[in-house]
mmCIF file of C-alpha atoms in Angstrom:
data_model
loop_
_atom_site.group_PDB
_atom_site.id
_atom_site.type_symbol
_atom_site.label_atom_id
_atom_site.label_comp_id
_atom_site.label_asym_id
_atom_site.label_seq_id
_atom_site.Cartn_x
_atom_site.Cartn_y
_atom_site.Cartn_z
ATOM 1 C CA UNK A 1065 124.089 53.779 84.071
ATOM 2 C CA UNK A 1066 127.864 53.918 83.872
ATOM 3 C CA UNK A 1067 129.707 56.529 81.690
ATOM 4 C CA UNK A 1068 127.477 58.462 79.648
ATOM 5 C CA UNK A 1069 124.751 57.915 77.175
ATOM 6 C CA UNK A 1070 125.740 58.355 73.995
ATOM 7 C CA UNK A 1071 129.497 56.314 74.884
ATOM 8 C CA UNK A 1072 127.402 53.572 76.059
ATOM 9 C CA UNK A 1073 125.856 53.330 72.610
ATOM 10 C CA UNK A 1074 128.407 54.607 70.233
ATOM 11 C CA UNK A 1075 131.291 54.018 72.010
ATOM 12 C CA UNK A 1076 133.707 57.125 72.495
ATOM 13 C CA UNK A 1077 131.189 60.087 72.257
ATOM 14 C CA UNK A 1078 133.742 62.445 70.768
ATOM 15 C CA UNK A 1079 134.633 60.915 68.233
ATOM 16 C CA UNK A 1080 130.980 60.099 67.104
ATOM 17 C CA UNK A 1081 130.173 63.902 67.136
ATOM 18 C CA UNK A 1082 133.154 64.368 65.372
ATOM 19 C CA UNK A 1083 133.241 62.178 62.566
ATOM 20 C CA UNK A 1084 130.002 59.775 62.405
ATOM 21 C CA UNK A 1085 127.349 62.235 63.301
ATOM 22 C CA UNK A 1086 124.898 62.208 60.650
ATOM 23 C CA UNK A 1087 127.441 60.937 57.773
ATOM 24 C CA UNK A 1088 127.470 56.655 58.042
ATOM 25 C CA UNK A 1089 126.037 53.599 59.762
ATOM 26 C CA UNK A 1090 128.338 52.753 62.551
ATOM 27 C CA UNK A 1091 128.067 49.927 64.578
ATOM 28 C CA UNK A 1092 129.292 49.612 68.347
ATOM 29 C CA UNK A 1093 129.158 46.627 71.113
ATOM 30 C CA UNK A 1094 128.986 47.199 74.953
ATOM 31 C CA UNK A 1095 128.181 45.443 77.536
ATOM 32 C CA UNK A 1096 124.790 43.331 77.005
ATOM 33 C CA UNK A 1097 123.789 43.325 80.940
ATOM 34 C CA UNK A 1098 123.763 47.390 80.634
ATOM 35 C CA UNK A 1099 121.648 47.199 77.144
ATOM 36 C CA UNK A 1100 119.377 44.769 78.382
ATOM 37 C CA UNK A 1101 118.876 46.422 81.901
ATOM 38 C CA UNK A 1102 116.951 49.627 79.729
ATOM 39 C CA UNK A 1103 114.410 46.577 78.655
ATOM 40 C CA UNK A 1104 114.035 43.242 79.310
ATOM 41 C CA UNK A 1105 112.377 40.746 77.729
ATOM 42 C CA UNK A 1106 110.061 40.435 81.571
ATOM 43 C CA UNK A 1107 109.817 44.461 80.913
ATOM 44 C CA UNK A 1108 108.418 44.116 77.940
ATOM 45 C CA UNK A 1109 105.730 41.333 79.360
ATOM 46 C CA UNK A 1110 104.976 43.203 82.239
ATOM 47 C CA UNK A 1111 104.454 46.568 80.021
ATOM 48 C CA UNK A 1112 101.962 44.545 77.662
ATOM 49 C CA UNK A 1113 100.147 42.171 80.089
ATOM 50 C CA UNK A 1114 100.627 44.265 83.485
ATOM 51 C CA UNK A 1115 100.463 48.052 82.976
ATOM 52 C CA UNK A 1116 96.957 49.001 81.113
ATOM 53 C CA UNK A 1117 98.822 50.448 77.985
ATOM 54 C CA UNK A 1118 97.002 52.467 75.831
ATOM 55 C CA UNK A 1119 96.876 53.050 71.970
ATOM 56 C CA UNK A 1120 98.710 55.082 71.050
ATOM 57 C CA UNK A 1121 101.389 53.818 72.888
ATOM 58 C CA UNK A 1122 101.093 50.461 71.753
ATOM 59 C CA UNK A 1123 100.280 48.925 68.200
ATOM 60 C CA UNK A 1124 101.101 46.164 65.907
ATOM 61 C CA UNK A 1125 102.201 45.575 62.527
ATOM 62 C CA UNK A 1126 102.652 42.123 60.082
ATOM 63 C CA UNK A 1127 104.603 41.823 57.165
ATOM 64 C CA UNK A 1128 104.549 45.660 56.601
ATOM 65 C CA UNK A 1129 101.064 46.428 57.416
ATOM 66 C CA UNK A 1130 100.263 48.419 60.065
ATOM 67 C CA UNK A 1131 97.418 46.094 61.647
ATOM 68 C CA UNK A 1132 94.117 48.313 63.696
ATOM 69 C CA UNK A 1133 93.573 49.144 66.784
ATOM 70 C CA UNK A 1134 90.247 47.106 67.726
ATOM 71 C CA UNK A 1135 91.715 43.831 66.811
ATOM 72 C CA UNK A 1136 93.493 44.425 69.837
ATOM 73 C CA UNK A 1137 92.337 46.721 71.896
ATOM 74 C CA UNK A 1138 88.763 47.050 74.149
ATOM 75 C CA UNK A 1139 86.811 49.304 75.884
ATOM 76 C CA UNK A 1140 86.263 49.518 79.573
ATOM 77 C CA UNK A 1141 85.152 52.528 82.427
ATOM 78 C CA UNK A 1142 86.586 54.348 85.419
ATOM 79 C CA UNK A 1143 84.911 56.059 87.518
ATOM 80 C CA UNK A 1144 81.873 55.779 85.464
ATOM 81 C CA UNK A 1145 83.834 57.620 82.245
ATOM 82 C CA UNK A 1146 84.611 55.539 79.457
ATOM 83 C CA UNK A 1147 88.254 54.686 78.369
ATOM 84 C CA UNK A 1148 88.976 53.876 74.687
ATOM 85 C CA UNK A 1149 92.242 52.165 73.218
ATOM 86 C CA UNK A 1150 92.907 50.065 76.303
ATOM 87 C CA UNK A 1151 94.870 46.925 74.858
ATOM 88 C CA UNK A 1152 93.499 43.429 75.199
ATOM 89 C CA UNK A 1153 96.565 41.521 76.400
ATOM 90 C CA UNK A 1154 94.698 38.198 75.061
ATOM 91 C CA UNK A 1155 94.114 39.417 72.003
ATOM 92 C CA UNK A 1156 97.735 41.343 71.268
ATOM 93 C CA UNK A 1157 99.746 38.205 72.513
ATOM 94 C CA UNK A 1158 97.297 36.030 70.080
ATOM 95 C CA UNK A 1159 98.428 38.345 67.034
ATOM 96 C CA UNK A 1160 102.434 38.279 68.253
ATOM 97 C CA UNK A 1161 102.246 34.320 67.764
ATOM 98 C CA UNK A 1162 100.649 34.923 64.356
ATOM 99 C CA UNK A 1163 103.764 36.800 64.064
ATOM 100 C CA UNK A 1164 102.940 40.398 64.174
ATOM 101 C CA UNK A 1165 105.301 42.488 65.661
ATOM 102 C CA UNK A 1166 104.587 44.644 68.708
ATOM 103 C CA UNK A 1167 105.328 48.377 68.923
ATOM 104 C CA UNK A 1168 106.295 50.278 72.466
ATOM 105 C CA UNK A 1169 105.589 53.614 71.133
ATOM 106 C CA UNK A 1170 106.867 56.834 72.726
ATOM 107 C CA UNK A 1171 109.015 54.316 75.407
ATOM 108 C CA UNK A 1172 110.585 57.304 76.946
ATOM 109 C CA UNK A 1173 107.289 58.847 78.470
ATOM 110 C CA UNK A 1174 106.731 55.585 80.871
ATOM 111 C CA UNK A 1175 109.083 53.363 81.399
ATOM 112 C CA UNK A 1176 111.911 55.182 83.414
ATOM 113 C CA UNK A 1177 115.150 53.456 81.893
ATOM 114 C CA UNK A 1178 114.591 54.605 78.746
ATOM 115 C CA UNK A 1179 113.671 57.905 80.085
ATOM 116 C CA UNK A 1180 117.007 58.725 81.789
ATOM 117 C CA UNK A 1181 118.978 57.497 79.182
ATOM 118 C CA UNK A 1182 116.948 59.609 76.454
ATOM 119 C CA UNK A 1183 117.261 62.450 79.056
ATOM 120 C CA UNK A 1184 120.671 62.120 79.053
ATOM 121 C CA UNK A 1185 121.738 61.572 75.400
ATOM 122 C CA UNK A 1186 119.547 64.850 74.984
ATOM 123 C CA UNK A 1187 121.606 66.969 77.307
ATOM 124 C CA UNK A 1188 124.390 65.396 75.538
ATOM 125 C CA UNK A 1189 123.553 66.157 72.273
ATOM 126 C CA UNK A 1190 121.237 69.229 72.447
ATOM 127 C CA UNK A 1191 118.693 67.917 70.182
ATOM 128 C CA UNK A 1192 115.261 66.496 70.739
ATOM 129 C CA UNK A 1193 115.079 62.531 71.249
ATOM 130 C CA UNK A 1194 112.164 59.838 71.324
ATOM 131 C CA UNK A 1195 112.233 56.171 72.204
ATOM 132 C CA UNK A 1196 109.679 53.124 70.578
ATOM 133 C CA UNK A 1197 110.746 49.650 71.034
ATOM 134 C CA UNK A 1198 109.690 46.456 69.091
ATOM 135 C CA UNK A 1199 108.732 42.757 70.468
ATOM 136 C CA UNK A 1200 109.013 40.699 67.011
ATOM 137 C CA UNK A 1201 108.095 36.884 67.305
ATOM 138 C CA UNK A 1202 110.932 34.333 65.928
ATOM 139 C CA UNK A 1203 111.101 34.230 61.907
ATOM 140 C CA UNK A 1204 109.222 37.470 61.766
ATOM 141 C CA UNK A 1205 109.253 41.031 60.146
ATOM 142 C CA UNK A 1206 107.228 43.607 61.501
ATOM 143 C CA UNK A 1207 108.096 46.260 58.744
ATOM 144 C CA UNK A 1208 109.216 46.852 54.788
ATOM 145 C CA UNK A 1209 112.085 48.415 53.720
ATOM 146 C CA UNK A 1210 112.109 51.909 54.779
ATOM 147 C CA UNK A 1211 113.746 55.492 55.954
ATOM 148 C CA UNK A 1212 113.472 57.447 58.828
ATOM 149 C CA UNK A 1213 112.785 61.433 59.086
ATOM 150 C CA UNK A 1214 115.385 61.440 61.826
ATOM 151 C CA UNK A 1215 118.692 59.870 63.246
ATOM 152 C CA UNK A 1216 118.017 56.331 64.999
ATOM 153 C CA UNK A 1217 120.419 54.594 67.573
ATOM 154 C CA UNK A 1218 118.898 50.733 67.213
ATOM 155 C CA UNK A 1219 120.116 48.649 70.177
ATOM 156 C CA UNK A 1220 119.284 44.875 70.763
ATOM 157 C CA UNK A 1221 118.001 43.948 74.288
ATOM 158 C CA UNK A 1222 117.108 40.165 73.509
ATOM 159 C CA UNK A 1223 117.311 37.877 70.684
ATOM 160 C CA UNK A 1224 118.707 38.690 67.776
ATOM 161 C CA UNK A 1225 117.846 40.508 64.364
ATOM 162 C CA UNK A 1226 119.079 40.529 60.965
ATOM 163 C CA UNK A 1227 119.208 43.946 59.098
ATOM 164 C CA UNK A 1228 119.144 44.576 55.440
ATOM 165 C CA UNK A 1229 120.762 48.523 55.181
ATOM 166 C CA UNK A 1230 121.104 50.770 52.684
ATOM 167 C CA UNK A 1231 123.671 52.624 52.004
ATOM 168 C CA UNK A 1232 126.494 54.583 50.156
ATOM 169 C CA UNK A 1233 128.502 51.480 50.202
ATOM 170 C CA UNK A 1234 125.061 48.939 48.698
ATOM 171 C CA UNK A 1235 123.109 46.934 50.834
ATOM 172 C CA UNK A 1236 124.699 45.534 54.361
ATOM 173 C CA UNK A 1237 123.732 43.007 56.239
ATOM 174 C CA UNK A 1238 124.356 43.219 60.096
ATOM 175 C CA UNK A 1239 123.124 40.794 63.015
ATOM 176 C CA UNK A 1240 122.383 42.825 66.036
ATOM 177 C CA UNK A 1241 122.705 41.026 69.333
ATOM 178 C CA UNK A 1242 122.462 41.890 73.176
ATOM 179 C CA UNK A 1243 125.284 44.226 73.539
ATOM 180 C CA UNK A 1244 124.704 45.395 70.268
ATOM 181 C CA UNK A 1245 123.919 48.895 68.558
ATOM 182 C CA UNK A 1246 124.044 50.743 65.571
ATOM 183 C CA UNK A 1247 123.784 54.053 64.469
ATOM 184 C CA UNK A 1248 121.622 54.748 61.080
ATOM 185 C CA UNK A 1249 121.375 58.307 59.313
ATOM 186 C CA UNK A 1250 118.210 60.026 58.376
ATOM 187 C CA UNK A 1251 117.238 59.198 55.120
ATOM 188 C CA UNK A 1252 119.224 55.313 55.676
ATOM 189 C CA UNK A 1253 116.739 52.762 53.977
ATOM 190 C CA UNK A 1254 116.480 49.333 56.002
ATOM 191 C CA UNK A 1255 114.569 46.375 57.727
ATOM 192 C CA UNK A 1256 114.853 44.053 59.917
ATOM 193 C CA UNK A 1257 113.299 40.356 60.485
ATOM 194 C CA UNK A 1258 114.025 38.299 63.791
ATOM 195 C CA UNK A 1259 115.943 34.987 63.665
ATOM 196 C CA UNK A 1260 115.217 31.867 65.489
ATOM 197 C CA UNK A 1261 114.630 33.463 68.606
ATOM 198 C CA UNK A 1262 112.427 36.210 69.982
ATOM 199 C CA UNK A 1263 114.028 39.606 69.399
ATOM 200 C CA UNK A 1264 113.577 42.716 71.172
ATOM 201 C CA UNK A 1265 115.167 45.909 70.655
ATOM 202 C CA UNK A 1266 114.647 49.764 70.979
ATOM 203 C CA UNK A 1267 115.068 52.361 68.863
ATOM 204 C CA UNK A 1268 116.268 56.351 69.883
ATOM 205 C CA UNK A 1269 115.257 58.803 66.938
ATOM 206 C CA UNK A 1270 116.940 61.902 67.123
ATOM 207 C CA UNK A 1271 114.596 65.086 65.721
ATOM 208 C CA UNK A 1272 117.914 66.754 64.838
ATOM 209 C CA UNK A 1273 117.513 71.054 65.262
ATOM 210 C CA UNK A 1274 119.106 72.650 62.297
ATOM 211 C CA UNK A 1275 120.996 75.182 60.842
ATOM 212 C CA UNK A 1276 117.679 76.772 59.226
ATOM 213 C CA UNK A 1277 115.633 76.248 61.749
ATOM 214 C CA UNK A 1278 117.806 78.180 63.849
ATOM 215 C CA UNK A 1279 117.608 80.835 61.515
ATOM 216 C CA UNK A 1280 114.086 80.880 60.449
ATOM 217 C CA UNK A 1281 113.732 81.275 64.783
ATOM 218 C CA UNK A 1282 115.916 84.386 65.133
ATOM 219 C CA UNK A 1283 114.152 85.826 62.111
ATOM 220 C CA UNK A 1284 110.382 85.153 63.724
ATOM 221 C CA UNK A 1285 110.157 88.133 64.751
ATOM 222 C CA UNK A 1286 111.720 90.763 62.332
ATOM 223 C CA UNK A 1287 109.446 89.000 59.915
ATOM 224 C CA UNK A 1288 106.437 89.385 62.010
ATOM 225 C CA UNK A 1289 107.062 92.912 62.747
ATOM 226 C CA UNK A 1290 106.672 93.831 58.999
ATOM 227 C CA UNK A 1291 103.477 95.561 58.802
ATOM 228 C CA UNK A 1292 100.263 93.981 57.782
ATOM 229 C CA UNK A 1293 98.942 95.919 55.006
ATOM 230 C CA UNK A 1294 96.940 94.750 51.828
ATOM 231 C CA UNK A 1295 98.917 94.851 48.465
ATOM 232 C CA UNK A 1296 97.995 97.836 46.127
ATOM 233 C CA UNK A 1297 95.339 96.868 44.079
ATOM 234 C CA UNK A 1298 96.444 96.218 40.107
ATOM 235 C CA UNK A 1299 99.581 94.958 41.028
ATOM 236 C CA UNK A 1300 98.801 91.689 38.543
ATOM 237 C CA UNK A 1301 98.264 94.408 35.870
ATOM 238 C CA UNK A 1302 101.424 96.760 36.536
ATOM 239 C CA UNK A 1303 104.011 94.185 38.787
ATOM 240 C CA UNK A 1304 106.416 97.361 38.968
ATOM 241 C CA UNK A 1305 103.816 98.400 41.514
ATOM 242 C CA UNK A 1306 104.994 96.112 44.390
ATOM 243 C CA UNK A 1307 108.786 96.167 43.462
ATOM 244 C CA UNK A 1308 109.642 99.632 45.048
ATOM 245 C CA UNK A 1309 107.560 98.944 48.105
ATOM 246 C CA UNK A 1310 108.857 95.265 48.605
ATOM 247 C CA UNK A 1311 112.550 96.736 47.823
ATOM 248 C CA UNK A 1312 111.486 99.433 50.981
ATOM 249 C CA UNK A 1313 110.638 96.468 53.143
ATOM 250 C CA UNK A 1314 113.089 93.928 52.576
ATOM 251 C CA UNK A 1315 116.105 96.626 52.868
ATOM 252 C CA UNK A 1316 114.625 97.762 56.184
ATOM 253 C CA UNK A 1317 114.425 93.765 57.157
ATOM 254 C CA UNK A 1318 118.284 93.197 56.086
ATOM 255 C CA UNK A 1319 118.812 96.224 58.225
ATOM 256 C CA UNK A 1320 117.447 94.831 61.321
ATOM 257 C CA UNK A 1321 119.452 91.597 60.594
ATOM 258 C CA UNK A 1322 122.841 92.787 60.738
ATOM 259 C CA UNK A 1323 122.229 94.345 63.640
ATOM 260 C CA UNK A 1324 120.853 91.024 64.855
ATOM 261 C CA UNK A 1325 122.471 90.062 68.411
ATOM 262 C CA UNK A 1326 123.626 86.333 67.159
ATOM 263 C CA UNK A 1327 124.568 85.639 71.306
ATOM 264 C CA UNK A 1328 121.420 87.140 71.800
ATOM 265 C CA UNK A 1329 119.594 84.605 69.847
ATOM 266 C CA UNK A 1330 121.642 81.715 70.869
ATOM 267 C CA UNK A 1331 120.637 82.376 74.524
ATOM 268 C CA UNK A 1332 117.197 82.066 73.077
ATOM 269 C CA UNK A 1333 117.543 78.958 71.826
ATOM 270 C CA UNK A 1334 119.241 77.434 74.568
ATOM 271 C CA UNK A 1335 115.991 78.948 76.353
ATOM 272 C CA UNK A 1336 113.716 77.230 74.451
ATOM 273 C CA UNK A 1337 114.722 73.995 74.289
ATOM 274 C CA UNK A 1338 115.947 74.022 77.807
ATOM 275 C CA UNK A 1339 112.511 75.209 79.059
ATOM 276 C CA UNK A 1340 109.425 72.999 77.511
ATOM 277 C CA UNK A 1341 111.372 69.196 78.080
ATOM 278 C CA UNK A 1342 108.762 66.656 79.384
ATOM 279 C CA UNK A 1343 108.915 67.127 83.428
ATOM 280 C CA UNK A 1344 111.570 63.751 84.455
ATOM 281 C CA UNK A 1345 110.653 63.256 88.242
ATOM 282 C CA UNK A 1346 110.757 59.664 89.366
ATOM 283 C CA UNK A 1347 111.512 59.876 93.135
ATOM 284 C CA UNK A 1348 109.957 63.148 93.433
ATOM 285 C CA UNK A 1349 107.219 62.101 95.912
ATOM 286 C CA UNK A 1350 110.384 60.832 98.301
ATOM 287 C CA UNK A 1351 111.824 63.899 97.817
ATOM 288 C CA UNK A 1352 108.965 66.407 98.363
ATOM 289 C CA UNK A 1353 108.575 64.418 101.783
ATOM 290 C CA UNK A 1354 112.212 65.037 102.837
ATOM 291 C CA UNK A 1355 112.549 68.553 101.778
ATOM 292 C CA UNK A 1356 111.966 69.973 105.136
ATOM 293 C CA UNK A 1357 114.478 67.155 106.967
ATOM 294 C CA UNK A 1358 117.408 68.114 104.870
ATOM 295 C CA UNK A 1359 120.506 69.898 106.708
ATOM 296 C CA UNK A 1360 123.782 70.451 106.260
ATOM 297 C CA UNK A 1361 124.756 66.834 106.310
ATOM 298 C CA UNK A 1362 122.047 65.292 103.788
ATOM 299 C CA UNK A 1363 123.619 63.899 100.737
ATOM 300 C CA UNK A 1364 122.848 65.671 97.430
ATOM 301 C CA UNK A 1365 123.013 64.436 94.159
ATOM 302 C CA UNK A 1366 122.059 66.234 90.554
ATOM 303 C CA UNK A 1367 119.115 64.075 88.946
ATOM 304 C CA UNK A 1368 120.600 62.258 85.451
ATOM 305 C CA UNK A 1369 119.596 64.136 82.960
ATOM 306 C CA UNK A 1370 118.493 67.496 84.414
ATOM 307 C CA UNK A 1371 120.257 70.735 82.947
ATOM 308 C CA UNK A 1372 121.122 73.449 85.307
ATOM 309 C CA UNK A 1373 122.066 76.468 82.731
ATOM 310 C CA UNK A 1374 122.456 79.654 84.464
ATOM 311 C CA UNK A 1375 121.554 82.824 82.419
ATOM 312 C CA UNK A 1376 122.051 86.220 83.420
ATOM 313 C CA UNK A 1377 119.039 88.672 83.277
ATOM 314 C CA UNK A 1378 120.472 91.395 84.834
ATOM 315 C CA UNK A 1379 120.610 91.401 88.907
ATOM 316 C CA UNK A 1380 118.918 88.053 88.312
ATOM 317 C CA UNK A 1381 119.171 84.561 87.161
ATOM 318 C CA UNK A 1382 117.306 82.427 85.020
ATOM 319 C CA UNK A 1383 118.351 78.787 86.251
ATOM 320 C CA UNK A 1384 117.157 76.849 83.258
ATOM 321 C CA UNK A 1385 116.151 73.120 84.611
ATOM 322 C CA UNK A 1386 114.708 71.609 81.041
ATOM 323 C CA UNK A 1387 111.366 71.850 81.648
ATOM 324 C CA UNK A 1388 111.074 75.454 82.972
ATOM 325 C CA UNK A 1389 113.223 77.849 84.300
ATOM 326 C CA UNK A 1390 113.553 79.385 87.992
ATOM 327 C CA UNK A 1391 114.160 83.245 88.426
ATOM 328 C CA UNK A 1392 116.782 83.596 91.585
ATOM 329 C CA UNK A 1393 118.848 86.464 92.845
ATOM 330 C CA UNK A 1394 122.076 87.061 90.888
ATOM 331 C CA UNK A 1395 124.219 87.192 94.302
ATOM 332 C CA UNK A 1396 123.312 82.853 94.239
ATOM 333 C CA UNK A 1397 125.651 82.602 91.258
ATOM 334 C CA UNK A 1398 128.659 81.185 93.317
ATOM 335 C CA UNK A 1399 126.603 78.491 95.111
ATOM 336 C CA UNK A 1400 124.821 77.681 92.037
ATOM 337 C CA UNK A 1401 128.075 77.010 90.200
ATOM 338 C CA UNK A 1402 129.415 74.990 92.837
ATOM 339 C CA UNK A 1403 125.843 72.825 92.636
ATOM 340 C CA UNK A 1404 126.742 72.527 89.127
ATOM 341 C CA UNK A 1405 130.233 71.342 89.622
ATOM 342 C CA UNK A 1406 129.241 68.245 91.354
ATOM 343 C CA UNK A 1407 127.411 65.786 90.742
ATOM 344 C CA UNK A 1408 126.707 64.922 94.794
ATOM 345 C CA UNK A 1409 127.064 67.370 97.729
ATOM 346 C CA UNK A 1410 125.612 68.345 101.148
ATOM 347 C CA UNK A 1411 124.539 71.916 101.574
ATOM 348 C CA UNK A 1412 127.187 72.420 104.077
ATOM 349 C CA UNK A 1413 129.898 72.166 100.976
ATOM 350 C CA UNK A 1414 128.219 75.454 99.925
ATOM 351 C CA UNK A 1415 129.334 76.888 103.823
ATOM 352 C CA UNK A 1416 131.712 79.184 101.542
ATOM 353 C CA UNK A 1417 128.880 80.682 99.395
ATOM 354 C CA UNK A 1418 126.264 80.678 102.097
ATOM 355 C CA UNK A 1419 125.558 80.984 105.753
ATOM 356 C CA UNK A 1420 123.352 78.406 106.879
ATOM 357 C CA UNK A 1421 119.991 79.399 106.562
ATOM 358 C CA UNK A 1422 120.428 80.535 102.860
ATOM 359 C CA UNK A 1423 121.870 77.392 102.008
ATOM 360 C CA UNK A 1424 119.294 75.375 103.522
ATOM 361 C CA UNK A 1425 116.733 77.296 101.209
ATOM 362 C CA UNK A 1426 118.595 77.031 98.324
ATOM 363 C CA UNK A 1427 118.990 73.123 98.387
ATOM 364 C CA UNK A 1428 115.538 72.982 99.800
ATOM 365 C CA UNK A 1429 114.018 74.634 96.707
ATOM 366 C CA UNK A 1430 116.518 72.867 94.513
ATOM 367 C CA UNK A 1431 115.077 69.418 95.641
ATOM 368 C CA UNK A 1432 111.303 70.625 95.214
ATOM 369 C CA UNK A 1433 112.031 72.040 91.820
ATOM 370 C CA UNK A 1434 113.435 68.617 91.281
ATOM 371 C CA UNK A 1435 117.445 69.543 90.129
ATOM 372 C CA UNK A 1436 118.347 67.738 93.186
ATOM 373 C CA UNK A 1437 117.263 64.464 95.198
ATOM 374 C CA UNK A 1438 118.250 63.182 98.270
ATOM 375 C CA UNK A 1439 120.625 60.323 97.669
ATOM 376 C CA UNK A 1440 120.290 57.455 99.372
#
């Protein structure tokens, strides 16, 4: 995927952090083949007809109404066990030409377009994202008029849709094509209906992190180290009886936050979110296999999307890699930075850093833990 993911759907990234993010609708066009290459119209066939899809990835709604799960899913065993939720291709496509519209939930856990660029845009914009897509047969309107808890980048893979938005401004009315995407605050009332044509398009919420969640994080812990003991008895009769003591507490509590280490807690955010991503590994079995063949010559690349945040813990380093973090010898800082400094490289460009055998280990390990994969 060319550039990166947020310019591909907002157009210049900077400026969208600087002055869209979170404030107005904005609307962007790229190239359709690079939209519709994240999901087809044959992807989305081959995902309902092809792949044994599960609720709750999958479900259906008509005319607002969320419609349920047996009148289009069945039952079936493996291995003897029961399996629940498995959708009946017959019956789902029978209730898309009846015109309900067909949800791709959670898009980014299985179908690996959607998971680089979410992987991506994530990196990019340090909060959580999620993926769902919807199939919605010509004519049709899957849901009512409604907001979102989150930020949503819309973009239209086939067809074409007509949206009714709400905003500062009244209601707008904007016809999303191939090539197409728009960007729609939390909180931005809308719908859509398809036109004439089938229409297919995905949606990336954005769980934004916040300014108090941040805060209510670095605080976790002084709160939790205020002691657990019951309030005095009487206290409803004689209120003065808690004042002094809560004064006591909550003094000793502002204490401990101004001497709060703000970098401190920063690092621990950066920590946390960089540590419990969803594992991103396509290849990996290719990669595991060719671990032991790689020398100095091998071609290296980073894998889109992967982090690789180094963090000082004394003579160590935690190498933070999204979905965990690896503990390495401090003295691996040089080659580590020069890994992160490109995105391709053989282990012999890290000759200066390492002798030969150390640098074999190090991009070794770095393919198993899956930062790195052989390019082809």
């Amino acid at each position: 995927m060319p550039g990166s993911a947020l310019d591909l759907l907002s157009g210049d990234a900077q400026t969208f952090v600087e002055k869209v993010w979170a404030s107005r609708v904005h609307l962007h066009h790229a190239d359709p083949d690079e939209l519709v290459d994240l999901l087809s119209l044959d992807d989305a066939d081959t995902l309902l007809t092809s792949s044994a899809i599960r609720t709750p990835s999958i479900r259906l709604a008509k005319d607002g109404t969320v419609l349920p799960e047996s009148s289009y899913t069945r039952g079936a065993t493996l291995a003897g066990k029961p399996l629940t939720g498995l959708v009946d291709s017959r019956k789902a496509l029978a209730l898309f030409a009846g015109g309900a519209t067909i949800v791709f939930q959670g898009l980014h856990r299985y179908w690996p377009p959607i998971t680089r660029l979410v992987a991506e845009l994530e990196l990019e914009l340090g909060h959580p994202c999620q993926a769902n897509a919807y199939l919605t047969p010509p004519g049709a309107q899957g849901f009512a008029v409604h907001s979102d808890s989150h930020d949503v980048f819309v973009f239209q893979t086939a067809g074409s849709k007509q949206w009714e938005v709400h905003d500062s401004d009244g209601i707008q009315d904007v016809k999303l094509e191939p090539g197409a995407s728009m960007y729609l605050p939390t909180g931005t009332p809308h719908a859509a209906r398809a036109q004439e044509v089938v229409s297919l398009h995905v949606t990336v919420g954005i769980n934004q992190l916040t300014w108090r969640g941040l805060v209510q994080r670095s605080l976790a812990d002084l709160a939790d180290g205020v002691p657990d003991a019951h309030l005095p008895a009487g206290y409803l009769n004689d209120p003065g009886k808690l004042a002094g003591g809560l004064a006591d507490r909550l003094e000793a509590v502002a204490a401990q936050i101004r001497d709060l280490d703000a970098a401190a807690a920063v690092e621990a955010e950066v920590r946390r979110f960089l540590t419990d991503r969803s594992p991103r590994l396509a290849g990996g079995l290719h990669d595991v296999l060719a671990a032991d063949t790689i020398d100095d010559h091998t071609r290296l690349r980073r894998r889109p999307g992967h982090p690789c945040v180094l963090l000082a813990r004394g003579d160590r380093i935690d190498v933070l890699l999204g979905d965990r973090s690896l503990d390495v010898p401090g003295w691996l800082r040089p080659a580590l930075e020069e890994v992160r400094a490109h995105p391709e490289l053989s282990p012999g460009d890290l000759a200066e850093q390492l002798d030969p055998q150390s640098r074999l280990v190090l991009c070794r390990r770095l393919v198993r833990e899956g930062l790195l994969e052989v390019a082809p």
